[in-house]
Tab-separated table of C-alpha atoms in Angstrom:
chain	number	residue	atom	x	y	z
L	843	UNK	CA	0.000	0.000	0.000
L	844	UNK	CA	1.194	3.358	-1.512
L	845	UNK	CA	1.453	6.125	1.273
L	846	UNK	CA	-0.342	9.162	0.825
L	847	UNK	CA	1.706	12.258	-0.325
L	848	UNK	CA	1.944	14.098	2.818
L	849	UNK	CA	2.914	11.487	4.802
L	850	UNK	CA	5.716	10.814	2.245
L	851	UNK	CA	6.789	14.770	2.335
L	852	UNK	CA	6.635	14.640	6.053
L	853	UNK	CA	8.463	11.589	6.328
L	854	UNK	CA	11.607	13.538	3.941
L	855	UNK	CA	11.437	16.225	6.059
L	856	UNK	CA	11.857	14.327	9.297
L	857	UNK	CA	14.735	12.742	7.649
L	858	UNK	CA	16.542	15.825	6.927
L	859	UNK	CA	16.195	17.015	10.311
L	860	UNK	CA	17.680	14.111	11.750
L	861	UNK	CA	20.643	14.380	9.574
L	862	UNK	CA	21.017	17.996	10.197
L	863	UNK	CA	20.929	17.421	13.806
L	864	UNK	CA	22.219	14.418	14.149
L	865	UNK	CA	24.624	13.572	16.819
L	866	UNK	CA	26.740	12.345	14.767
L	867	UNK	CA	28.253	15.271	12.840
L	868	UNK	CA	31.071	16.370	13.369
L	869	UNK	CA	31.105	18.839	16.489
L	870	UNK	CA	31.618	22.508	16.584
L	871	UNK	CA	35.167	22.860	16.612
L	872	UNK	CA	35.813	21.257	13.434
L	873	UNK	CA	33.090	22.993	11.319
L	874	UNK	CA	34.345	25.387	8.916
L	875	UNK	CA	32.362	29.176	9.685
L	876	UNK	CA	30.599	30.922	6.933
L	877	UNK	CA	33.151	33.141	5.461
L	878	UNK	CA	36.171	30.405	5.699
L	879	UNK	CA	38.082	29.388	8.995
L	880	UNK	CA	38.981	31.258	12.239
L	881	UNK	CA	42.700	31.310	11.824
L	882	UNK	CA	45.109	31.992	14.996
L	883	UNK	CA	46.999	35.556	15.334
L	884	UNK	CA	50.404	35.803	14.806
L	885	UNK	CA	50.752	32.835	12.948
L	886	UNK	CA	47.338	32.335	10.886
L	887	UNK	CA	46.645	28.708	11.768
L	888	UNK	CA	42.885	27.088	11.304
L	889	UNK	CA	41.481	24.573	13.522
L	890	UNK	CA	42.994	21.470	11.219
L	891	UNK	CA	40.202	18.786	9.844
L	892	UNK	CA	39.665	15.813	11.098
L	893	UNK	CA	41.872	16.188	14.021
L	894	UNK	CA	39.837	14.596	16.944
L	895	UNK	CA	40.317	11.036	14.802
L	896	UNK	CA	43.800	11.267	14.909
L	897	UNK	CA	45.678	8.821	17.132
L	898	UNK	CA	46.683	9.295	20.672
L	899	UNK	CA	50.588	10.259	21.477
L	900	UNK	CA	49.824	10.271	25.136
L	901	UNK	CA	47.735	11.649	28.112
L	902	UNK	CA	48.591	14.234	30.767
L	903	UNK	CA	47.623	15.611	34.019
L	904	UNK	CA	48.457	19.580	34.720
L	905	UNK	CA	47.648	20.452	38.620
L	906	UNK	CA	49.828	23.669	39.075
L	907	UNK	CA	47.404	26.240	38.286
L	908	UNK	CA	44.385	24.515	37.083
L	909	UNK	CA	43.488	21.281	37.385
L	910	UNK	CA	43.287	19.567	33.828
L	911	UNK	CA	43.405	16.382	32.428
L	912	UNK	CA	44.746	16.156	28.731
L	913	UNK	CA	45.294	14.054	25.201
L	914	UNK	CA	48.053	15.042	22.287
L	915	UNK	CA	46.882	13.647	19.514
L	916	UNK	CA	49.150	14.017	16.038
L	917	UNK	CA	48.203	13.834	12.535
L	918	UNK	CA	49.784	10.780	10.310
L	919	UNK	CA	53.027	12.436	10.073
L	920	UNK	CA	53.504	13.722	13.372
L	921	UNK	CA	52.708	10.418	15.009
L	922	UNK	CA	55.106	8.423	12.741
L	923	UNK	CA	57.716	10.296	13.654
L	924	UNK	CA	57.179	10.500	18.072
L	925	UNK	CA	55.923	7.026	17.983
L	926	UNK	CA	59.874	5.998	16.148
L	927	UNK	CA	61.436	8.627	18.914
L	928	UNK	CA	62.142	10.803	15.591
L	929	UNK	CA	63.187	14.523	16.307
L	930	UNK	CA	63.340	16.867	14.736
L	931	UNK	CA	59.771	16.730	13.493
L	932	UNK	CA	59.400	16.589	10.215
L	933	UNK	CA	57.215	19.792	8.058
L	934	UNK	CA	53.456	18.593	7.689
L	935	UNK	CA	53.663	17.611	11.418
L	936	UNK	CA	50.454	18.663	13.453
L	937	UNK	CA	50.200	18.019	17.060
L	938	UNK	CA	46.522	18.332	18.884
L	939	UNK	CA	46.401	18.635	22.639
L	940	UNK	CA	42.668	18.510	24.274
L	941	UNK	CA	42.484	19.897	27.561
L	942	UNK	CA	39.234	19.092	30.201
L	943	UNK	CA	38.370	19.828	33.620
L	944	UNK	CA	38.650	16.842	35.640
L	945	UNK	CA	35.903	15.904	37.221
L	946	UNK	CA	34.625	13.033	39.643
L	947	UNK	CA	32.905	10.239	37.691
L	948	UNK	CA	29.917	9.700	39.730
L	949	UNK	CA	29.420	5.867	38.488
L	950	UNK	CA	33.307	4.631	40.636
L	951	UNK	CA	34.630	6.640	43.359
L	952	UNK	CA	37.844	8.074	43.194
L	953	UNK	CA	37.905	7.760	39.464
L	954	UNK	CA	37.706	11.716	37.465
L	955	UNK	CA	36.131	11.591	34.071
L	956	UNK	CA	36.921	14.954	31.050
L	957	UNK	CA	34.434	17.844	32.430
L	958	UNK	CA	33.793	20.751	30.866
L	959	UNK	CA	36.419	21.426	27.228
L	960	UNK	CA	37.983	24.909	28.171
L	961	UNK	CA	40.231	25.399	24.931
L	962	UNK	CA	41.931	23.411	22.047
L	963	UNK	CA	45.473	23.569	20.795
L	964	UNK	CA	47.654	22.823	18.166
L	965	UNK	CA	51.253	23.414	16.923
L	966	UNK	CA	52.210	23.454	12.983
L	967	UNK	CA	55.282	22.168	12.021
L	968	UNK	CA	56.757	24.474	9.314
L	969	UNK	CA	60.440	25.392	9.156
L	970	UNK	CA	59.817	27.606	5.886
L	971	UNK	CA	56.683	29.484	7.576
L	972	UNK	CA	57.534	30.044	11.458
L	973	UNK	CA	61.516	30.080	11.499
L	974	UNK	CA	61.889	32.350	14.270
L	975	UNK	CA	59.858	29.830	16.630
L	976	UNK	CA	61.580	26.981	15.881
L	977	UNK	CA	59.914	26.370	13.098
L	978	UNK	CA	56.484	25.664	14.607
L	979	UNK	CA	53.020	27.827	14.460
L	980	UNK	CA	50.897	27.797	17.471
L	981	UNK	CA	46.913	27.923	17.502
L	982	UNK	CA	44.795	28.192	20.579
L	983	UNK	CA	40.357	28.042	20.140
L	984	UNK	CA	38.214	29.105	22.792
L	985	UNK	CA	34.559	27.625	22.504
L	986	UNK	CA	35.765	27.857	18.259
L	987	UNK	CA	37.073	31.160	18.434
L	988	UNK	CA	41.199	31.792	18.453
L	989	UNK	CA	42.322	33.380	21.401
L	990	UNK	CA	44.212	37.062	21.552
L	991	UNK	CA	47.445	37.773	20.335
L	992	UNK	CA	48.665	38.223	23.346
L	993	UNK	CA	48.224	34.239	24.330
L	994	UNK	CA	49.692	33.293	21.215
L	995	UNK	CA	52.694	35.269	22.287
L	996	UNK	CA	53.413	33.164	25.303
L	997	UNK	CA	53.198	29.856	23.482
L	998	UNK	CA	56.982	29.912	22.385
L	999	UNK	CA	59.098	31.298	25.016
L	1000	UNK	CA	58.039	28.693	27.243
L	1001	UNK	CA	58.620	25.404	24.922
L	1002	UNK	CA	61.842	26.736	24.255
L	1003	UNK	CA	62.755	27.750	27.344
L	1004	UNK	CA	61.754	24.387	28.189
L	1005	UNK	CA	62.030	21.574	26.101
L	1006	UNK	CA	63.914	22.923	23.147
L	1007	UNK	CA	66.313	20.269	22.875
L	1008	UNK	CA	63.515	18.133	21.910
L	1009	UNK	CA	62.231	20.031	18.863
L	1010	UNK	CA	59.940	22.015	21.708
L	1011	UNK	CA	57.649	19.274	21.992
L	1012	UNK	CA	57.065	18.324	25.284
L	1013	UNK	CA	55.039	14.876	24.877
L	1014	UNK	CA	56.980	11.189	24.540
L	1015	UNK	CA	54.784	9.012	22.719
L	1016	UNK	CA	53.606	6.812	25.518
L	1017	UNK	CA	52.905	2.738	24.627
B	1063	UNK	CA	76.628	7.254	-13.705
B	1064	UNK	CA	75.654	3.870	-13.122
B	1065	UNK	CA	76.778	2.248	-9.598
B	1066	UNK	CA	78.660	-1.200	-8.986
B	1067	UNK	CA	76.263	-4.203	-8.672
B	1068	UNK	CA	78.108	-4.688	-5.101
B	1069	UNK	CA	76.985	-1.460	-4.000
B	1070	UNK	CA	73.240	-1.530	-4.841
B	1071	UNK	CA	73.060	-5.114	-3.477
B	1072	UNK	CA	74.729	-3.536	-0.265
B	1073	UNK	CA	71.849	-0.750	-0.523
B	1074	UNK	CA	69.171	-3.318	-1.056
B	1075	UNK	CA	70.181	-5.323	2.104
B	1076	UNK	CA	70.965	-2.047	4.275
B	1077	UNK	CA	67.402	-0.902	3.536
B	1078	UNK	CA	65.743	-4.446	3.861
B	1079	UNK	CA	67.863	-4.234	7.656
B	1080	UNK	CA	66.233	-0.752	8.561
B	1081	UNK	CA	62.773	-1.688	7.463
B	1082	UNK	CA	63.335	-4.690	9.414
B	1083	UNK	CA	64.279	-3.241	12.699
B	1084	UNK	CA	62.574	0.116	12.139
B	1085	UNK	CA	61.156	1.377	15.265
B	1086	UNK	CA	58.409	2.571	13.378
B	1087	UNK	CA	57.051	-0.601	13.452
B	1088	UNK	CA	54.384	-2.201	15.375
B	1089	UNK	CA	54.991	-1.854	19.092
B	1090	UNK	CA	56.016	-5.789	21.115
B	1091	UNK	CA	52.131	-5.798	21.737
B	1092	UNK	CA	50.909	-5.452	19.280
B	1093	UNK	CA	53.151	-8.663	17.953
B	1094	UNK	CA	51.342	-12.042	17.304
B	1095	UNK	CA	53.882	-14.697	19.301
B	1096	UNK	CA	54.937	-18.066	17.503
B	1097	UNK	CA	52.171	-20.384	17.879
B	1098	UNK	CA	49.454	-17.999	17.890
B	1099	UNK	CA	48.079	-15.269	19.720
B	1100	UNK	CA	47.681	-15.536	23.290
B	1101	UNK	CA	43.985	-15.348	24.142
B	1102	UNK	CA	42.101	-14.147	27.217
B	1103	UNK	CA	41.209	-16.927	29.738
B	1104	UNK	CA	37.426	-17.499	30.367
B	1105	UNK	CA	36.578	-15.100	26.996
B	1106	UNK	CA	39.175	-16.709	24.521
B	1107	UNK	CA	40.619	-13.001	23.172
B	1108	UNK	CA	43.372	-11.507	21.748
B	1109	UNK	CA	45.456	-8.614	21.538
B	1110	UNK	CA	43.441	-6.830	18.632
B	1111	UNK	CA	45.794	-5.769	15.526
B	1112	UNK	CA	46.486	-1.756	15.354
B	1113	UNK	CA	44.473	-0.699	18.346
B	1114	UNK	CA	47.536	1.904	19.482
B	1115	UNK	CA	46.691	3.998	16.272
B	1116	UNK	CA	42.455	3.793	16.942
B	1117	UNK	CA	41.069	6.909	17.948
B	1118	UNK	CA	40.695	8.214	21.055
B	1119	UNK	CA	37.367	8.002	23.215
B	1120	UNK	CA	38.210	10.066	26.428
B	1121	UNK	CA	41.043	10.170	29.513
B	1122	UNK	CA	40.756	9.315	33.095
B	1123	UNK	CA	42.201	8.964	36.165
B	1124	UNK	CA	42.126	6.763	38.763
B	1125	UNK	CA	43.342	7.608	42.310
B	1126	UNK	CA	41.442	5.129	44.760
B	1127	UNK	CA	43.515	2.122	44.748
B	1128	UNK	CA	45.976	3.543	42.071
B	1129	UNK	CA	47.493	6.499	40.629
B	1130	UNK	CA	47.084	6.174	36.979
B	1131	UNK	CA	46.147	7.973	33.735
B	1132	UNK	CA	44.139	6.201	31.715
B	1133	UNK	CA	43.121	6.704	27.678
B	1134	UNK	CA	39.938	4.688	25.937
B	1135	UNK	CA	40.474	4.531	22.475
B	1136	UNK	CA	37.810	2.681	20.282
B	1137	UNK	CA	37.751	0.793	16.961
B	1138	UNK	CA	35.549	2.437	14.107
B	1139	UNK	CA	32.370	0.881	14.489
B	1140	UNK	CA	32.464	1.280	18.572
B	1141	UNK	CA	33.988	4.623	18.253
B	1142	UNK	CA	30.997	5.680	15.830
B	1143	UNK	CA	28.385	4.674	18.398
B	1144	UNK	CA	30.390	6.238	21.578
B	1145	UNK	CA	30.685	9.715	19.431
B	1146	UNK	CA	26.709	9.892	18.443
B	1147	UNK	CA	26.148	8.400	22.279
B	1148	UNK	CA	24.225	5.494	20.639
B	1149	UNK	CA	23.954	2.599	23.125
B	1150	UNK	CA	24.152	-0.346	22.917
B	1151	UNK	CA	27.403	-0.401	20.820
B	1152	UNK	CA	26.608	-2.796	17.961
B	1153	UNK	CA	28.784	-6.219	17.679
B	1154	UNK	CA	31.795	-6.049	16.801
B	1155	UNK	CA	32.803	-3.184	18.629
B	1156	UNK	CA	36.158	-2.951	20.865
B	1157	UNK	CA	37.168	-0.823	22.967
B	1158	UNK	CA	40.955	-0.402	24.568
B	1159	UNK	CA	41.991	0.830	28.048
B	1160	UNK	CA	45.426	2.146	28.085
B	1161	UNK	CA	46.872	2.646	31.558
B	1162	UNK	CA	49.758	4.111	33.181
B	1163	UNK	CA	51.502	5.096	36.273
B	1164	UNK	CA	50.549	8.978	37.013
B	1165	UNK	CA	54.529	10.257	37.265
B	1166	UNK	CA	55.910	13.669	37.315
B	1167	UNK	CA	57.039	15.568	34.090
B	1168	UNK	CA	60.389	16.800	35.156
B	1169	UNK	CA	60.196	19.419	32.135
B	1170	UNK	CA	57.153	21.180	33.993
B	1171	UNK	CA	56.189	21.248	37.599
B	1172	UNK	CA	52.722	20.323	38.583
B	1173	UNK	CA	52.634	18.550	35.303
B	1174	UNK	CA	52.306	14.851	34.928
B	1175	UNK	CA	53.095	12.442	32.227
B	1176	UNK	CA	52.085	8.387	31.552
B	1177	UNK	CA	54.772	6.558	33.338
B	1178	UNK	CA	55.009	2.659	33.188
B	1179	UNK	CA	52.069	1.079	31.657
B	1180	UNK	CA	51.280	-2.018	34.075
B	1181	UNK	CA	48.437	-3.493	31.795
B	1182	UNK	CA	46.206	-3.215	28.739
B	1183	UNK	CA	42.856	-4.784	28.663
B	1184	UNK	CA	39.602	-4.361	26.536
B	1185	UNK	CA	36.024	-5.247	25.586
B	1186	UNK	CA	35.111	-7.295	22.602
B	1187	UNK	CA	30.957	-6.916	21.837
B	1188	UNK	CA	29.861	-10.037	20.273
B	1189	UNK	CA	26.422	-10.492	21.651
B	1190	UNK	CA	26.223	-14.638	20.302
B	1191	UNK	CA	29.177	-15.144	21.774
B	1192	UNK	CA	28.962	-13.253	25.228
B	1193	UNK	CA	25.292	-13.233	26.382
B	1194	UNK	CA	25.954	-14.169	30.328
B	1195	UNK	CA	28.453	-11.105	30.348
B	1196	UNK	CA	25.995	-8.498	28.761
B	1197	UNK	CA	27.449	-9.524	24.971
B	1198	UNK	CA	30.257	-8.283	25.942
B	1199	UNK	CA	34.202	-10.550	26.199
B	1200	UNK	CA	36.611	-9.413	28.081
B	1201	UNK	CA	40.798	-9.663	27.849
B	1202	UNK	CA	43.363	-8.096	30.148
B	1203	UNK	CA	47.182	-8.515	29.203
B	1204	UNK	CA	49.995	-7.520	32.004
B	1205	UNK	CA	53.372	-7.475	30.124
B	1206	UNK	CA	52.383	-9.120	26.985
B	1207	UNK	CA	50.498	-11.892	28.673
B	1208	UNK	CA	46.906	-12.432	29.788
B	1209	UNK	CA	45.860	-12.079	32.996
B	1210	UNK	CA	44.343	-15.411	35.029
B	1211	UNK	CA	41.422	-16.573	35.415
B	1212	UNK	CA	40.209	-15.328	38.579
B	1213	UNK	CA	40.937	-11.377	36.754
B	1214	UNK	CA	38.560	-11.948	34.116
B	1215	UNK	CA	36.115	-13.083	36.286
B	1216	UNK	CA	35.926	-9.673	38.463
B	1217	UNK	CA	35.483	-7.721	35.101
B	1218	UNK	CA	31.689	-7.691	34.434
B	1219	UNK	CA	30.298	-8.044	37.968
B	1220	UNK	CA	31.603	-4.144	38.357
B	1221	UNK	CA	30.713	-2.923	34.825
B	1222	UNK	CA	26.723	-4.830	35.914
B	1223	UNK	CA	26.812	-3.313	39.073
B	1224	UNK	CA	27.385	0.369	38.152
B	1225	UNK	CA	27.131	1.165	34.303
B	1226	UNK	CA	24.328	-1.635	33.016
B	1227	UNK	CA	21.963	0.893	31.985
B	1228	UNK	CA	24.801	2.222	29.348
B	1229	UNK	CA	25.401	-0.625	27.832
B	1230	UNK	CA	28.408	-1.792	30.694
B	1231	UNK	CA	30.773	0.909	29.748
B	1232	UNK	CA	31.480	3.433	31.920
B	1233	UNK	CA	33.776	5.764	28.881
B	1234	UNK	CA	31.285	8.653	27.461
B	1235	UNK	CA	32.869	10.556	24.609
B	1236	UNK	CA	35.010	13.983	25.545
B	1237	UNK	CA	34.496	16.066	22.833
């Protein structure tokens, strides 16, 4: 039995909903504004597609002056080259690092679960583009927007200050 | 210029040697053992190919018995399901805890980094194959090896008691 018109029209419409809603798009951060992407100052860096599928280098936990639990995640390139111990990065490199409150799981005491997302970061590797920061751009998004010029400032001094013997990357790949 | 047969044979074999022992390759775990993979007791499961590189679900940490950072990665189809919060995850999902000692990041105080990993373990859905144990099979490896008996009994008695009603899995996705 055929159904009738409107219910087929209805039934289209539904579906297109769905899709545009769906919880399975991909989320904010990664969708491209009208009028092309939100690049960082200083060093005019997007939020990079695809990145929250890209595999895990390793986790971290910052307590000093916030209390944060974190993932660096690398593109194809990057992670080839920290999971072999490879440094200097090579150009192409991207590293991702995800930052969340931690916050108590309610379902297992003493276990903390991501909370609330307060930023995303990532560093570029190009030695052509960024040679007076070691040959990497940096990128920080607050709720999708790039932060101040300012922040994106302080990103170098303190990886080289820091960990510049190791291409100013401060993550080991962890197994 | 055309080289000596002696030297591109020597070229041949010095590349065949660093593909060989590249450490690019497949971490020891990943590594299938002469005479088969070693399986889970109870459940019957392996090590699952390439899980290192699947993407990354969400971080914990664990500070009741332990001290430990923890990362949930997922295989496609599982990580699909986790990302649109669709419940139950459909069979053949897998999902992989990574685990390691909390330890300080000398580079950065109040930071902390993974330390030694003391065990990798994860959940197989196959509901035919696992219906006492919610369809799900379970497989913990300490060092390479699986974990006794008595181990993989405890698993789903704690992932019934507190997480049934989400499919036994206590990871949400962090966006």
């Amino acid at each position: 039995m055929s159904k009738p018109a409107g219910l087929v029209s209805a039934t289209i419409v539904c579906l297109a909903v769905s899709v545009l809603f769906s919880p399975l798009r991909a989320p904010a951060a990664d969708a491209v504004p009208a009028g092309g992407p939100l690049l960082s100052p200083i060093f005019g860096l997007p939020v990079p597609d695809g990145y929250r599928e890209w595999p895990l280098v390793a986790v971290s936990h910052r307590t000093d002056n916030k209390d944060e639990l974190r993932a660096i995640l690398a593109n194809p390139a990057a992670y080839k080259a920290l999971h072999g111990g490879a440094i200097p990065l090579p150009d192409g490199s991207i590293l991702a690092k995800l930052a969340w409150k931690r916050e108590p799981m309610t379902e297992f005491e003493g276990a903390f679960r991501p909370g609330v997302a307060p930023r995303i970061e990532f560093m570029y590797k190009d030695s052509k583009k960024f040679p007076a920061t070691g040959g990497w751009g940096f990128a920080r998004f607050v709720e999708g927007k790039p932060a101040d010029e300012a922040t994106h400032k302080s990103c170098f001094p303190c990886h080289e200050a820091k960990v510049k013997d190791r291409d100013f990357v401060f993550t080991r790949f962890a197994p």
